[in-house]
């Protein structure tokens, strides 16, 4: 996404954001963005965990049904 932007361009963008919003506001925006990304990754992993639990339960059920 930022592959074509060099560090100079990113520094200029950051400077513009600081001028527009102020240093504390930019920090708050960054913290909020980081929190949102962490929550998204956490929620994206939950279906995989549930799928693994379901697979384990199916294997357990299949194992118990063959013994009966």
C-alpha atoms as a PDB file:
ATOM      1  CA  UNK A   1       0.000   0.000   0.000  1.00  0.00           C
ATOM      2  CA  UNK A   2       2.765   2.427   0.919  1.00  0.00           C
ATOM      3  CA  UNK A   3       5.357   0.749  -1.308  1.00  0.00           C
ATOM      4  CA  UNK A   4       5.526   3.658  -3.732  1.00  0.00           C
ATOM      5  CA  UNK A   5       5.824   6.288  -0.968  1.00  0.00           C
ATOM      6  CA  UNK A   6       9.276   7.056   0.325  1.00  0.00           C
ATOM      7  CA  UNK A   7      10.143   8.216   3.813  1.00  0.00           C
ATOM      8  CA  UNK A   8      10.241  11.833   2.642  1.00  0.00           C
ATOM      9  CA  UNK A   9       6.651  11.687   1.424  1.00  0.00           C
ATOM     10  CA  UNK A  10       5.478  10.014   4.618  1.00  0.00           C
ATOM     11  CA  UNK A  11       7.261  12.685   6.676  1.00  0.00           C
ATOM     12  CA  UNK A  12       5.542  15.445   4.694  1.00  0.00           C
ATOM     13  CA  UNK A  13       2.140  13.788   5.172  1.00  0.00           C
ATOM     14  CA  UNK A  14       2.792  13.476   8.914  1.00  0.00           C
ATOM     15  CA  UNK A  15       3.809  17.149   9.120  1.00  0.00           C
ATOM     16  CA  UNK A  16       0.606  18.198   7.335  1.00  0.00           C
ATOM     17  CA  UNK A  17      -1.475  16.093   9.741  1.00  0.00           C
ATOM     18  CA  UNK A  18       0.252  17.678  12.737  1.00  0.00           C
ATOM     19  CA  UNK A  19      -0.418  21.166  11.368  1.00  0.00           C
ATOM     20  CA  UNK A  20      -4.071  20.393  10.642  1.00  0.00           C
ATOM     21  CA  UNK A  21      -4.990  18.456  13.786  1.00  0.00           C
ATOM     22  CA  UNK A  22      -2.281  19.203  16.360  1.00  0.00           C
ATOM     23  CA  UNK A  23       0.214  16.774  17.846  1.00  0.00           C
ATOM     24  CA  UNK A  24      -2.040  15.366  20.573  1.00  0.00           C
ATOM     25  CA  UNK A  25      -4.922  14.759  18.170  1.00  0.00           C
ATOM     26  CA  UNK A  26      -2.658  12.921  15.701  1.00  0.00           C
ATOM     27  CA  UNK A  27      -1.443  10.730  18.580  1.00  0.00           C
ATOM     28  CA  UNK A  28      -5.016   9.948  19.569  1.00  0.00           C
ATOM     29  CA  UNK A  29      -5.893   9.090  15.970  1.00  0.00           C
ATOM     30  CA  UNK A  30      -2.901   6.752  15.746  1.00  0.00           C
ATOM     31  CA  UNK A  31      -3.816   5.045  19.012  1.00  0.00           C
ATOM     32  CA  UNK A  32      -7.404   4.587  17.875  1.00  0.00           C
ATOM     33  CA  UNK A  33      -6.279   3.190  14.545  1.00  0.00           C
ATOM     34  CA  UNK A  34      -3.956   0.731  16.281  1.00  0.00           C
ATOM     35  CA  UNK A  35      -6.731  -0.389  18.617  1.00  0.00           C
ATOM     36  CA  UNK A  36      -9.075  -0.903  15.681  1.00  0.00           C
ATOM     37  CA  UNK A  37      -6.533  -2.986  13.783  1.00  0.00           C
ATOM     38  CA  UNK A  38      -5.883  -5.163  16.856  1.00  0.00           C
ATOM     39  CA  UNK A  39      -9.607  -5.758  17.361  1.00  0.00           C
ATOM     40  CA  UNK A  40     -10.065  -6.605  13.692  1.00  0.00           C
ATOM     41  CA  UNK A  41      -7.241  -9.152  13.785  1.00  0.00           C
ATOM     42  CA  UNK A  42      -8.611 -10.645  16.995  1.00  0.00           C
ATOM     43  CA  UNK A  43     -12.099 -10.998  15.530  1.00  0.00           C
ATOM     44  CA  UNK A  44     -10.707 -12.386  12.280  1.00  0.00           C
ATOM     45  CA  UNK A  45      -8.994 -15.181  14.223  1.00  0.00           C
ATOM     46  CA  UNK A  46     -12.089 -16.218  16.180  1.00  0.00           C
ATOM     47  CA  UNK A  47     -13.806 -18.124  13.337  1.00  0.00           C
ATOM     48  CA  UNK A  48     -10.601 -20.111  12.759  1.00  0.00           C
ATOM     49  CA  UNK A  49     -10.490 -21.078  16.443  1.00  0.00           C
ATOM     50  CA  UNK A  50     -14.151 -22.061  16.416  1.00  0.00           C
ATOM     51  CA  UNK A  51     -13.586 -24.130  13.279  1.00  0.00           C
ATOM     52  CA  UNK A  52     -10.738 -25.999  14.962  1.00  0.00           C
ATOM     53  CA  UNK A  53     -12.956 -26.649  18.002  1.00  0.00           C
ATOM     54  CA  UNK A  54     -15.728 -27.974  15.740  1.00  0.00           C
ATOM     55  CA  UNK A  55     -13.272 -30.248  13.918  1.00  0.00           C
ATOM     56  CA  UNK A  56     -11.975 -31.584  17.238  1.00  0.00           C
ATOM     57  CA  UNK A  57     -15.541 -32.280  18.425  1.00  0.00           C
ATOM     58  CA  UNK A  58     -16.367 -34.098  15.174  1.00  0.00           C
ATOM     59  CA  UNK A  59     -13.250 -36.232  15.479  1.00  0.00           C
ATOM     60  CA  UNK A  60     -14.129 -37.029  19.096  1.00  0.00           C
ATOM     61  CA  UNK A  61     -17.697 -37.960  18.119  1.00  0.00           C
ATOM     62  CA  UNK A  62     -16.484 -40.163  15.260  1.00  0.00           C
ATOM     63  CA  UNK A  63     -14.039 -41.900  17.564  1.00  0.00           C
ATOM     64  CA  UNK A  64     -16.696 -42.620  20.189  1.00  0.00           C
ATOM     65  CA  UNK A  65     -19.236 -43.840  17.616  1.00  0.00           C
ATOM     66  CA  UNK A  66     -16.825 -46.417  16.188  1.00  0.00           C
ATOM     67  CA  UNK A  67     -16.193 -47.864  19.664  1.00  0.00           C
ATOM     68  CA  UNK A  68     -19.919 -48.326  20.376  1.00  0.00           C
END
